[in-house]
Amino acid sequence: MARPWSEQNHRMPASLFSFEDVVLEADRTRILDGATAEVPDAGITCLVGASGSGKSTLLRLCNRLEVPTSGVVRFRGADVADLEPLAHRRRVGMVFQRPTPFPGTVRDNLQVACPGASDEELGAALERSALPASFLDRVADDLSGGEAQRMCLARTLVTGPQVLLMDEPTSALDASATGMLEELACGVARQGVPVVWVTHDLAQVERIADHRLLVEAGRVSDG
Amino acid sequence: MGEGAIGWDGLAASLVLVVVAVVVSFRRSLGLEGTILWACVRAMVQLLLVGYALAVLIDDDTPVAASWAWVGVMLLFSAVTVQRRAPEVPGAFALALAAMGASATLSLATVFGLGIYPVAPRAIVPIAGMMIGNSISGTVSAARRVIAELSDNHAEVEARLALGQPWSDASRPYVRAALRTALTSQIENTKAVGLVLLPGAMTGLILAGTDPVDAVLVQAAVMFLILGCVATNASVVGIGLTRRLFTSDHRLARVTRRAV
């Protein structure tokens, strides 16, 4: 039987991620304690909380670098546990707190993410991250902190992710590099790739967040 | 008594050097006198027991199967030793048993398959002993290096996993570095042989009256076998341990290197 018009059209749009009573324990410590939340499928959502509140763990659950002890994490309605992890991680790109350049040149780094990509494709990925294509031949370990973090962003974007997870990506950067990375993330979100950004910096939340979730002692509430 | 035998008198005389070690420990307040004496007594008892057991094993009337059983016992004890020396390595016993079993099989198949030595107790037991004994430190070293590399480069490994790399690709550069380090010491030993190091088998043969050139040939074969064993061990440990450190859904377990 067809559903009534109102039910079909007034359903809430599917969330990007939903956490359903998620508990995560590690080394006898409860990091997440029944976290329940919905991350909207657009714009920049900031997960805000103090150190040790569990916000980074929530982010790592999103691309299955962690799995919950109990509860369910969903990506656009699908249980993340049922998704093929490697394909899921390429859909859900992640930039970490500290830049993680791999040995070799910037080109080598981008080719880890996208083997066989041409220099034109790699150069375009760098330019999306506000780095010139000429950086392809630079040794990754020689980049400044801000450049290295933008290279890591380019390395993630070159996989063509549907979502971008950013785990306190500016915590090791100066104000100028921070501003540039925030601007890039806003640009990515404007292009239709939702961003989930973990931070403890309330001023940063004011600058970039379209939505916010407060993480406290392993639980989540609307910020 | 053979030409190179020293007898009980010779052994007693060599204890002078143990006394030297004890005096050094005492004068320098190292507190190792008891440990030194215990180590020497223990070594003597172990060697005597092994000596008497070997005398039975290599007797012409003893079946070859007894030698193979002895090899099996050596493998078990060496796996226990690895487990004790590297408690931070998950599944160290099974891993060491598999690695040393593989390298012992390879080396003994080479030695006997190519006719380097005849399949006789006099060859099986000492050759297997040398292979397995020399593999213990290599196995411990390879396992520790794999743990250290993956622990030190945890962030990079996770960044690779987050890009969608499978665990085997994500860990490869770090496991390769670990195995290179683990093998380097054996390669350096092989290079130094004869220049700064006269190894045990050769020294023993020369002391026992064998022609030095013949002793060198035996020692060279042993060195090559040990090198092959250590390489086999390292690769089995590298593959097996890395597999254990990742989950089936390509997540890196929390790895902690041992404090030194």
Short mmCIF file of C-alpha atoms in Angstrom, two decimals:
data_model
loop_
_atom_site.label_atom_id
_atom_site.label_comp_id
_atom_site.label_asym_id
_atom_site.label_seq_id
_atom_site.Cartn_x
_atom_site.Cartn_y
_atom_site.Cartn_z
CA MET A 1 0.00 0.00 0.00
CA ALA A 2 1.31 3.44 -0.92
CA ARG A 3 2.32 5.62 1.99
CA PRO A 4 0.41 8.88 2.54
CA TRP A 5 1.83 11.94 0.75
CA SER A 6 2.74 13.64 3.99
CA GLU A 7 4.89 10.71 5.18
CA GLN A 8 6.71 10.48 1.84
CA ASN A 9 7.56 14.16 1.64
CA HIS A 10 8.02 15.19 5.21
CA ARG A 11 10.54 12.50 6.17
CA MET A 12 13.74 13.92 7.58
CA PRO A 13 16.53 13.66 5.00
CA ALA A 14 18.89 10.79 5.76
CA SER A 15 21.70 11.76 8.05
CA LEU A 16 25.29 11.65 6.89
CA PHE A 17 26.25 9.70 10.00
CA SER A 18 24.09 8.56 12.86
CA PHE A 19 25.33 7.20 16.15
CA GLU A 20 22.86 4.97 17.96
CA ASP A 21 23.70 4.36 21.62
CA VAL A 22 27.36 3.84 20.78
CA VAL A 23 29.64 2.53 23.49
CA LEU A 24 33.37 2.13 22.96
CA GLU A 25 35.67 0.67 25.56
CA ALA A 26 39.43 0.29 25.22
CA ASP A 27 41.94 -0.81 27.83
CA ARG A 28 39.12 -1.01 30.41
CA THR A 29 38.26 2.63 29.83
CA ARG A 30 34.84 3.69 28.53
CA ILE A 31 35.61 6.29 25.87
CA LEU A 32 32.08 6.59 24.48
CA ASP A 33 29.19 6.02 26.84
CA GLY A 34 26.00 5.60 24.87
CA ALA A 35 26.64 8.33 22.29
CA THR A 36 23.55 9.08 20.19
CA ALA A 37 23.61 11.78 17.52
CA GLU A 38 22.88 12.65 13.90
CA VAL A 39 25.38 14.42 11.64
CA PRO A 40 23.60 16.39 8.87
CA ASP A 41 24.45 15.56 5.27
CA ALA A 42 25.57 19.05 4.26
CA GLY A 43 27.97 21.82 5.23
CA ILE A 44 30.49 21.69 8.04
CA THR A 45 29.54 19.93 11.26
CA CYS A 46 31.84 20.61 14.18
CA LEU A 47 32.24 18.03 16.93
CA VAL A 48 33.24 20.20 19.87
CA GLY A 49 34.56 19.03 23.19
CA ALA A 50 37.43 19.04 25.63
CA SER A 51 40.44 16.73 25.36
CA GLY A 52 39.48 13.17 26.17
CA SER A 53 35.75 13.77 25.66
CA GLY A 54 35.60 11.18 22.86
CA LYS A 55 35.19 13.47 19.85
CA SER A 56 38.14 12.05 17.88
CA THR A 57 36.91 8.54 18.64
CA LEU A 58 33.52 9.44 17.15
CA LEU A 59 35.29 10.61 14.01
CA ARG A 60 37.38 7.43 13.80
CA LEU A 61 34.19 5.38 14.04
CA CYS A 62 32.95 7.16 10.93
CA ASN A 63 35.61 5.60 8.70
CA ARG A 64 35.95 2.44 10.73
CA LEU A 65 39.39 3.01 12.15
CA GLU A 66 37.53 2.10 15.35
CA VAL A 67 34.52 -0.15 15.82
CA PRO A 68 32.00 0.27 18.63
CA THR A 69 31.88 -2.14 21.54
CA SER A 70 28.10 -1.86 21.23
CA GLY A 71 25.63 0.31 19.36
CA VAL A 72 25.45 1.17 15.67
CA VAL A 73 27.17 3.75 13.47
CA ARG A 74 25.34 4.44 10.19
CA PHE A 75 26.60 6.14 7.04
CA ARG A 76 23.68 7.48 5.01
CA GLY A 77 21.46 4.87 6.62
CA ALA A 78 23.76 1.87 6.13
CA ASP A 79 25.40 0.19 9.11
CA VAL A 80 29.11 0.93 8.75
CA ALA A 81 29.85 -2.59 10.03
CA ASP A 82 28.17 -3.98 6.89
CA LEU A 83 30.18 -1.86 4.46
CA GLU A 84 33.39 -3.04 2.83
CA PRO A 85 35.96 -1.15 4.93
CA LEU A 86 38.46 -0.20 2.23
CA ALA A 87 35.84 1.12 -0.19
CA HIS A 88 34.13 2.93 2.71
CA ARG A 89 37.39 4.64 3.73
CA ARG A 90 37.87 5.94 0.21
CA ARG A 91 34.34 7.38 0.30
CA VAL A 92 34.97 8.90 3.73
CA GLY A 93 38.34 10.67 3.55
CA MET A 94 40.18 11.69 6.69
CA VAL A 95 42.78 14.30 7.58
CA PHE A 96 44.53 13.73 10.90
CA GLN A 97 45.53 16.03 13.72
CA ARG A 98 49.19 16.13 12.74
CA PRO A 99 50.44 16.06 9.17
CA THR A 100 51.52 12.55 8.20
CA PRO A 101 53.77 12.91 5.16
CA PHE A 102 55.00 9.58 3.82
CA PRO A 103 58.64 9.21 2.76
CA GLY A 104 59.39 10.51 -0.74
CA THR A 105 58.11 13.41 -2.79
CA VAL A 106 54.69 15.03 -2.77
CA ARG A 107 53.99 13.08 -5.96
CA ASP A 108 54.85 9.81 -4.17
CA ASN A 109 52.45 10.80 -1.40
CA LEU A 110 49.55 11.53 -3.73
CA GLN A 111 50.20 8.35 -5.68
CA VAL A 112 49.77 6.30 -2.52
CA ALA A 113 46.19 7.57 -2.53
CA CYS A 114 45.70 7.39 -6.29
CA PRO A 115 48.19 5.04 -7.98
CA GLY A 116 48.62 5.70 -11.68
CA ALA A 117 47.21 9.25 -11.57
CA SER A 118 48.79 11.63 -14.08
CA ASP A 119 50.77 14.72 -13.07
CA GLU A 120 47.88 16.86 -14.36
CA GLU A 121 45.45 15.12 -12.00
CA LEU A 122 47.85 15.32 -9.09
CA GLY A 123 48.65 18.97 -9.82
CA ALA A 124 44.94 19.77 -9.89
CA ALA A 125 44.53 18.07 -6.50
CA LEU A 126 47.35 20.20 -5.10
CA GLU A 127 45.79 23.37 -6.49
CA ARG A 128 42.47 22.49 -4.80
CA SER A 129 44.49 22.54 -1.59
CA ALA A 130 46.13 25.89 -2.38
CA LEU A 131 49.50 24.38 -3.27
CA PRO A 132 51.15 24.93 -6.66
CA ALA A 133 51.56 21.95 -9.00
CA SER A 134 55.32 22.57 -8.87
CA PHE A 135 55.24 21.08 -5.36
CA LEU A 136 54.94 17.59 -6.87
CA ASP A 137 58.72 17.25 -6.91
CA ARG A 138 59.24 18.60 -3.39
CA VAL A 139 60.35 16.19 -0.68
CA ALA A 140 57.31 15.79 1.58
CA ASP A 141 59.34 15.85 4.79
CA ASP A 142 60.76 19.28 3.85
CA LEU A 143 57.34 20.99 3.75
CA SER A 144 56.31 23.42 6.48
CA GLY A 145 53.58 22.30 8.89
CA GLY A 146 50.86 24.18 7.00
CA GLU A 147 52.07 22.98 3.61
CA ALA A 148 52.31 19.40 4.85
CA GLN A 149 48.77 19.51 6.21
CA ARG A 150 47.47 20.92 2.91
CA MET A 151 49.35 18.18 1.06
CA CYS A 152 47.60 15.68 3.33
CA LEU A 153 44.29 17.33 2.41
CA ALA A 154 45.19 17.04 -1.28
CA ARG A 155 46.16 13.41 -0.74
CA THR A 156 42.76 12.74 0.77
CA LEU A 157 40.83 14.72 -1.86
CA VAL A 158 42.55 12.93 -4.73
CA THR A 159 40.60 9.77 -3.82
CA GLY A 160 37.39 11.70 -4.59
CA PRO A 161 35.73 11.25 -1.19
CA GLN A 162 32.02 11.87 -0.62
CA VAL A 163 32.73 13.10 2.92
CA LEU A 164 35.73 14.75 4.54
CA LEU A 165 36.61 14.01 8.18
CA MET A 166 39.06 16.42 9.81
CA ASP A 167 40.46 15.56 13.24
CA GLU A 168 41.67 18.82 14.82
CA PRO A 169 43.68 19.48 11.65
CA THR A 170 44.85 22.95 12.73
CA SER A 171 46.01 22.15 16.25
CA ALA A 172 49.67 22.17 15.18
CA LEU A 173 49.39 25.14 12.77
CA ASP A 174 49.89 28.90 13.16
CA ALA A 175 47.04 31.38 12.66
CA SER A 176 47.75 31.98 8.98
CA ALA A 177 47.94 28.27 8.10
CA THR A 178 44.84 27.65 10.22
CA GLY A 179 42.89 30.30 8.34
CA MET A 180 43.93 28.85 5.00
CA LEU A 181 42.88 25.32 5.96
CA GLU A 182 39.53 26.56 7.32
CA GLU A 183 38.93 28.38 4.04
CA LEU A 184 39.76 25.23 2.06
CA ALA A 185 37.36 23.14 4.16
CA CYS A 186 34.60 25.70 3.61
CA GLY A 187 35.29 25.51 -0.13
CA VAL A 188 35.07 21.71 -0.07
CA ALA A 189 31.74 21.89 1.79
CA ARG A 190 30.41 24.48 -0.69
CA GLN A 191 31.25 22.06 -3.51
CA GLY A 192 28.85 19.55 -1.95
CA VAL A 193 31.25 17.41 0.08
CA PRO A 194 30.08 17.55 3.72
CA VAL A 195 32.84 18.05 6.28
CA VAL A 196 32.93 16.74 9.85
CA TRP A 197 35.48 18.76 11.80
CA VAL A 198 36.67 17.93 15.31
CA THR A 199 37.87 20.85 17.42
CA HIS A 200 38.06 22.17 20.95
CA ASP A 201 38.43 25.76 19.71
CA LEU A 202 35.11 27.59 20.17
CA ALA A 203 36.27 30.57 18.08
CA GLN A 204 36.98 28.19 15.24
CA VAL A 205 33.49 26.72 15.61
CA GLU A 206 32.06 30.24 15.25
CA ARG A 207 34.09 30.79 12.08
CA ILE A 208 33.34 27.57 10.19
CA ALA A 209 30.46 25.55 11.65
CA ASP A 210 27.11 25.17 9.91
CA HIS A 211 26.10 22.62 12.56
CA ARG A 212 27.62 21.69 15.88
CA LEU A 213 27.51 18.77 18.26
CA LEU A 214 28.86 18.94 21.78
CA VAL A 215 30.78 15.90 23.02
CA GLU A 216 31.12 15.55 26.78
CA ALA A 217 32.31 12.50 28.71
CA GLY A 218 31.56 10.15 25.84
CA ARG A 219 28.06 11.47 25.17
CA VAL A 220 26.79 13.83 22.48
CA SER A 221 24.31 16.67 22.59
CA ASP A 222 23.37 19.54 20.26
CA GLY A 223 25.90 22.31 20.80
CA MET B 1 90.67 -38.93 24.44
CA GLY B 2 90.72 -37.11 21.05
CA GLU B 3 93.46 -34.75 19.94
CA GLY B 4 91.46 -31.64 20.76
CA ALA B 5 89.95 -32.86 24.02
CA ILE B 6 90.93 -30.87 27.13
CA GLY B 7 89.65 -33.23 29.83
CA TRP B 8 88.41 -32.28 33.29
CA ASP B 9 91.79 -30.72 34.21
CA GLY B 10 91.58 -28.36 31.24
CA LEU B 11 88.04 -27.43 32.11
CA ALA B 12 89.04 -26.72 35.71
CA ALA B 13 91.89 -24.51 34.48
CA SER B 14 89.50 -22.51 32.32
CA LEU B 15 87.56 -21.63 35.47
CA VAL B 16 90.35 -19.13 36.19
CA LEU B 17 88.61 -16.81 33.75
CA VAL B 18 85.34 -17.18 35.63
CA VAL B 19 87.22 -16.12 38.76
CA VAL B 20 88.49 -13.08 36.81
CA ALA B 21 84.91 -12.14 35.89
CA VAL B 22 83.78 -12.53 39.51
CA VAL B 23 86.70 -10.42 40.80
CA VAL B 24 85.96 -7.69 38.24
CA SER B 25 82.31 -7.66 39.31
CA PHE B 26 83.29 -7.51 42.99
CA ARG B 27 85.95 -4.78 42.60
CA ARG B 28 83.68 -2.64 40.43
CA SER B 29 80.69 -3.21 42.76
CA LEU B 30 78.60 -4.56 39.87
CA GLY B 31 76.77 -7.02 42.10
CA LEU B 32 76.94 -9.71 39.42
CA GLU B 33 79.07 -12.29 41.25
CA GLY B 34 76.16 -14.59 42.06
CA THR B 35 74.72 -14.24 38.58
CA ILE B 36 78.05 -15.07 36.94
CA LEU B 37 78.54 -18.16 39.09
CA TRP B 38 74.95 -19.30 38.55
CA ALA B 39 75.27 -18.78 34.77
CA CYS B 40 78.47 -20.85 34.66
CA VAL B 41 77.07 -23.67 36.80
CA ARG B 42 73.88 -23.74 34.77
CA ALA B 43 75.79 -23.74 31.47
CA MET B 44 77.99 -26.59 32.68
CA VAL B 45 75.04 -28.71 33.82
CA GLN B 46 73.11 -28.03 30.59
CA LEU B 47 76.12 -28.80 28.39
CA LEU B 48 76.95 -31.99 30.29
CA LEU B 49 73.37 -33.20 30.02
CA VAL B 50 73.34 -32.40 26.31
CA GLY B 51 76.73 -34.04 25.87
CA TYR B 52 75.55 -37.29 27.44
CA ALA B 53 72.29 -37.14 25.46
CA LEU B 54 74.20 -36.53 22.23
CA ALA B 55 76.48 -39.47 22.97
CA VAL B 56 73.38 -41.68 23.02
CA LEU B 57 71.71 -39.95 20.06
CA ILE B 58 74.63 -40.14 17.65
CA ASP B 59 75.45 -43.72 18.56
CA ASP B 60 75.27 -45.91 15.46
CA ASP B 61 72.71 -48.18 17.14
CA THR B 62 70.27 -45.33 17.88
CA PRO B 63 67.52 -44.95 15.23
CA VAL B 64 67.52 -41.74 13.14
CA ALA B 65 63.95 -41.06 14.32
CA ALA B 66 65.35 -40.21 17.77
CA SER B 67 67.43 -37.42 16.21
CA TRP B 68 64.38 -35.97 14.49
CA ALA B 69 62.49 -36.12 17.78
CA TRP B 70 65.38 -34.23 19.39
CA VAL B 71 65.08 -31.57 16.65
CA GLY B 72 61.37 -31.25 17.48
CA VAL B 73 62.17 -30.74 21.16
CA MET B 74 64.78 -28.10 20.24
CA LEU B 75 62.16 -26.27 18.17
CA LEU B 76 59.71 -26.27 21.08
CA PHE B 77 62.30 -25.00 23.55
CA SER B 78 63.48 -22.29 21.20
CA ALA B 79 59.89 -21.12 20.68
CA VAL B 80 59.45 -20.94 24.46
CA THR B 81 62.71 -18.96 24.68
CA VAL B 82 61.48 -16.46 22.06
CA GLN B 83 58.19 -16.08 23.95
CA ARG B 84 60.08 -15.35 27.18
CA ARG B 85 62.45 -12.88 25.57
CA ALA B 86 59.76 -10.98 23.67
CA PRO B 87 56.64 -10.98 25.86
CA GLU B 88 55.31 -7.89 24.07
CA VAL B 89 54.93 -9.88 20.83
CA PRO B 90 51.40 -11.30 20.53
CA GLY B 91 51.36 -15.02 19.79
CA ALA B 92 55.15 -15.18 20.01
CA PHE B 93 55.25 -18.93 20.72
CA ALA B 94 53.22 -19.98 17.68
CA LEU B 95 54.95 -17.43 15.51
CA ALA B 96 58.44 -18.55 16.57
CA LEU B 97 57.53 -22.21 16.19
CA ALA B 98 56.25 -21.59 12.65
CA ALA B 99 59.25 -19.44 11.70
CA MET B 100 61.88 -21.75 13.11
CA GLY B 101 60.06 -24.81 11.83
CA ALA B 102 60.10 -23.30 8.34
CA SER B 103 63.77 -22.30 8.49
CA ALA B 104 64.85 -25.63 10.00
CA THR B 105 62.94 -27.51 7.31
CA LEU B 106 64.51 -25.37 4.59
CA SER B 107 68.04 -25.65 5.92
CA LEU B 108 67.93 -29.35 6.70
CA ALA B 109 66.32 -30.09 3.33
CA THR B 110 69.16 -28.15 1.68
CA VAL B 111 71.90 -29.83 3.69
CA PHE B 112 70.61 -33.37 3.20
CA GLY B 113 68.85 -32.91 -0.13
CA LEU B 114 71.98 -31.56 -1.82
CA GLY B 115 74.12 -34.19 -0.15
CA ILE B 116 76.26 -31.68 1.79
CA TYR B 117 76.07 -34.09 4.71
CA PRO B 118 74.65 -37.61 4.94
CA VAL B 119 71.34 -38.12 6.75
CA ALA B 120 72.87 -39.40 9.96
CA PRO B 121 72.35 -38.49 13.62
CA ARG B 122 75.91 -37.13 13.79
CA ALA B 123 74.89 -34.49 11.22
CA ILE B 124 71.18 -33.96 11.97
CA VAL B 125 71.47 -32.97 15.62
CA PRO B 126 74.41 -30.52 15.52
CA ILE B 127 73.34 -28.86 12.28
CA ALA B 128 69.74 -28.42 13.44
CA GLY B 129 71.08 -27.16 16.78
CA MET B 130 73.21 -24.52 15.09
CA MET B 131 70.39 -23.44 12.80
CA ILE B 132 67.78 -23.23 15.53
CA GLY B 133 70.11 -21.76 18.15
CA ASN B 134 71.27 -19.00 15.83
CA SER B 135 67.69 -18.29 14.77
CA ILE B 136 66.47 -17.40 18.26
CA SER B 137 68.05 -13.96 18.44
CA GLY B 138 67.13 -13.27 14.80
CA THR B 139 63.51 -14.18 15.48
CA VAL B 140 63.33 -12.01 18.59
CA SER B 141 65.03 -9.14 16.77
CA ALA B 142 62.71 -9.33 13.74
CA ALA B 143 59.58 -9.47 15.90
CA ARG B 144 60.70 -6.55 18.05
CA ARG B 145 61.63 -4.46 15.03
CA VAL B 146 58.24 -5.08 13.39
CA ILE B 147 56.49 -3.98 16.60
CA ALA B 148 58.77 -0.95 16.95
CA GLU B 149 58.31 0.19 13.33
CA LEU B 150 54.53 -0.13 13.41
CA SER B 151 54.35 1.51 16.84
CA ASP B 152 56.67 4.41 15.94
CA ASN B 153 54.89 4.96 12.61
CA HIS B 154 51.39 4.32 13.91
CA ALA B 155 50.09 7.65 12.57
CA GLU B 156 51.47 7.05 9.07
CA VAL B 157 50.09 3.52 8.96
CA GLU B 158 46.64 4.78 9.96
CA ALA B 159 46.85 7.54 7.36
CA ARG B 160 47.52 4.88 4.73
CA LEU B 161 44.61 2.77 5.99
CA ALA B 162 42.39 5.86 5.92
CA LEU B 163 43.26 6.26 2.23
CA GLY B 164 41.78 2.81 1.62
CA GLN B 165 45.00 0.80 1.54
CA PRO B 166 44.70 -2.80 2.75
CA TRP B 167 46.76 -3.72 5.83
CA SER B 168 49.34 -5.52 3.71
CA ASP B 169 50.09 -2.39 1.65
CA ALA B 170 49.79 0.01 4.57
CA SER B 171 52.35 -1.90 6.63
CA ARG B 172 54.75 -2.86 3.84
CA PRO B 173 57.28 0.03 4.04
CA TYR B 174 57.58 -0.32 7.82
CA VAL B 175 57.81 -4.11 7.87
CA ARG B 176 60.41 -3.91 5.11
CA ALA B 177 62.47 -1.48 7.20
CA ALA B 178 62.12 -3.77 10.23
CA LEU B 179 63.28 -6.85 8.34
CA ARG B 180 66.19 -4.98 6.78
CA THR B 181 67.36 -3.98 10.26
CA ALA B 182 66.86 -7.48 11.62
CA LEU B 183 68.84 -9.05 8.77
CA THR B 184 71.60 -6.47 8.73
CA SER B 185 73.30 -7.77 11.88
CA GLN B 186 73.52 -11.29 10.43
CA ILE B 187 74.84 -9.92 7.14
CA GLU B 188 77.44 -7.88 9.05
CA ASN B 189 78.41 -11.01 11.00
CA THR B 190 78.82 -12.89 7.74
CA LYS B 191 81.03 -10.12 6.37
CA ALA B 192 83.17 -9.97 9.52
CA VAL B 193 83.85 -13.69 9.68
CA GLY B 194 87.55 -14.44 9.45
CA LEU B 195 88.61 -10.81 9.86
CA VAL B 196 87.47 -10.03 13.37
CA LEU B 197 85.54 -13.14 14.27
CA LEU B 198 86.56 -16.78 14.28
CA PRO B 199 83.25 -18.55 14.68
CA GLY B 200 82.56 -21.42 17.03
CA ALA B 201 82.25 -24.33 14.64
CA MET B 202 85.51 -23.51 12.89
CA THR B 203 87.37 -22.86 16.13
CA GLY B 204 86.08 -26.11 17.57
CA LEU B 205 87.16 -28.09 14.52
CA ILE B 206 90.63 -26.53 14.51
CA LEU B 207 91.05 -27.19 18.24
CA ALA B 208 89.94 -30.77 17.58
CA GLY B 209 92.75 -31.15 15.05
CA THR B 210 90.93 -30.68 11.73
CA ASP B 211 92.87 -29.05 8.89
CA PRO B 212 92.07 -25.29 9.00
CA VAL B 213 90.99 -25.20 5.34
CA ASP B 214 88.55 -28.06 5.92
CA ALA B 215 87.31 -26.25 9.01
CA VAL B 216 86.79 -23.10 6.94
CA LEU B 217 84.71 -25.00 4.37
CA VAL B 218 82.46 -26.35 7.11
CA GLN B 219 82.18 -22.93 8.72
CA ALA B 220 81.34 -21.23 5.43
CA ALA B 221 78.56 -23.74 4.76
CA VAL B 222 77.26 -23.20 8.29
CA MET B 223 77.34 -19.41 7.89
CA PHE B 224 75.40 -19.59 4.65
CA LEU B 225 72.85 -21.91 6.23
CA ILE B 226 72.46 -19.59 9.20
CA LEU B 227 72.02 -16.62 6.87
CA GLY B 228 69.32 -18.50 4.95
CA CYS B 229 67.68 -19.50 8.23
CA VAL B 230 67.67 -15.99 9.63
CA ALA B 231 66.23 -14.62 6.36
CA THR B 232 63.50 -17.29 6.33
CA ASN B 233 62.76 -16.64 9.99
CA ALA B 234 62.57 -12.90 9.54
CA SER B 235 60.17 -13.14 6.61
CA VAL B 236 57.88 -15.66 8.34
CA VAL B 237 57.88 -13.50 11.49
CA GLY B 238 57.31 -10.36 9.42
CA ILE B 239 54.30 -11.77 7.58
CA GLY B 240 52.83 -13.65 10.55
CA LEU B 241 53.25 -10.89 13.12
CA THR B 242 52.01 -8.13 10.82
CA ARG B 243 48.91 -10.18 10.08
CA ARG B 244 48.29 -10.52 13.83
CA LEU B 245 48.67 -6.78 14.41
CA PHE B 246 45.83 -5.93 12.04
CA THR B 247 42.20 -6.91 12.30
CA SER B 248 40.34 -8.59 9.47
CA ASP B 249 38.70 -5.22 8.69
CA HIS B 250 42.09 -3.55 8.22
CA ARG B 251 42.49 -1.75 11.52
CA LEU B 252 45.79 -1.50 13.33
CA ALA B 253 45.74 -2.96 16.83
CA ARG B 254 47.20 -0.89 19.64
CA VAL B 255 50.86 -1.84 19.48
CA THR B 256 53.30 -0.93 22.20
CA ARG B 257 57.02 -1.39 21.91
CA ARG B 258 58.89 -2.64 24.95
CA ALA B 259 60.72 -0.02 26.99
CA VAL B 260 64.48 -0.49 26.81
#
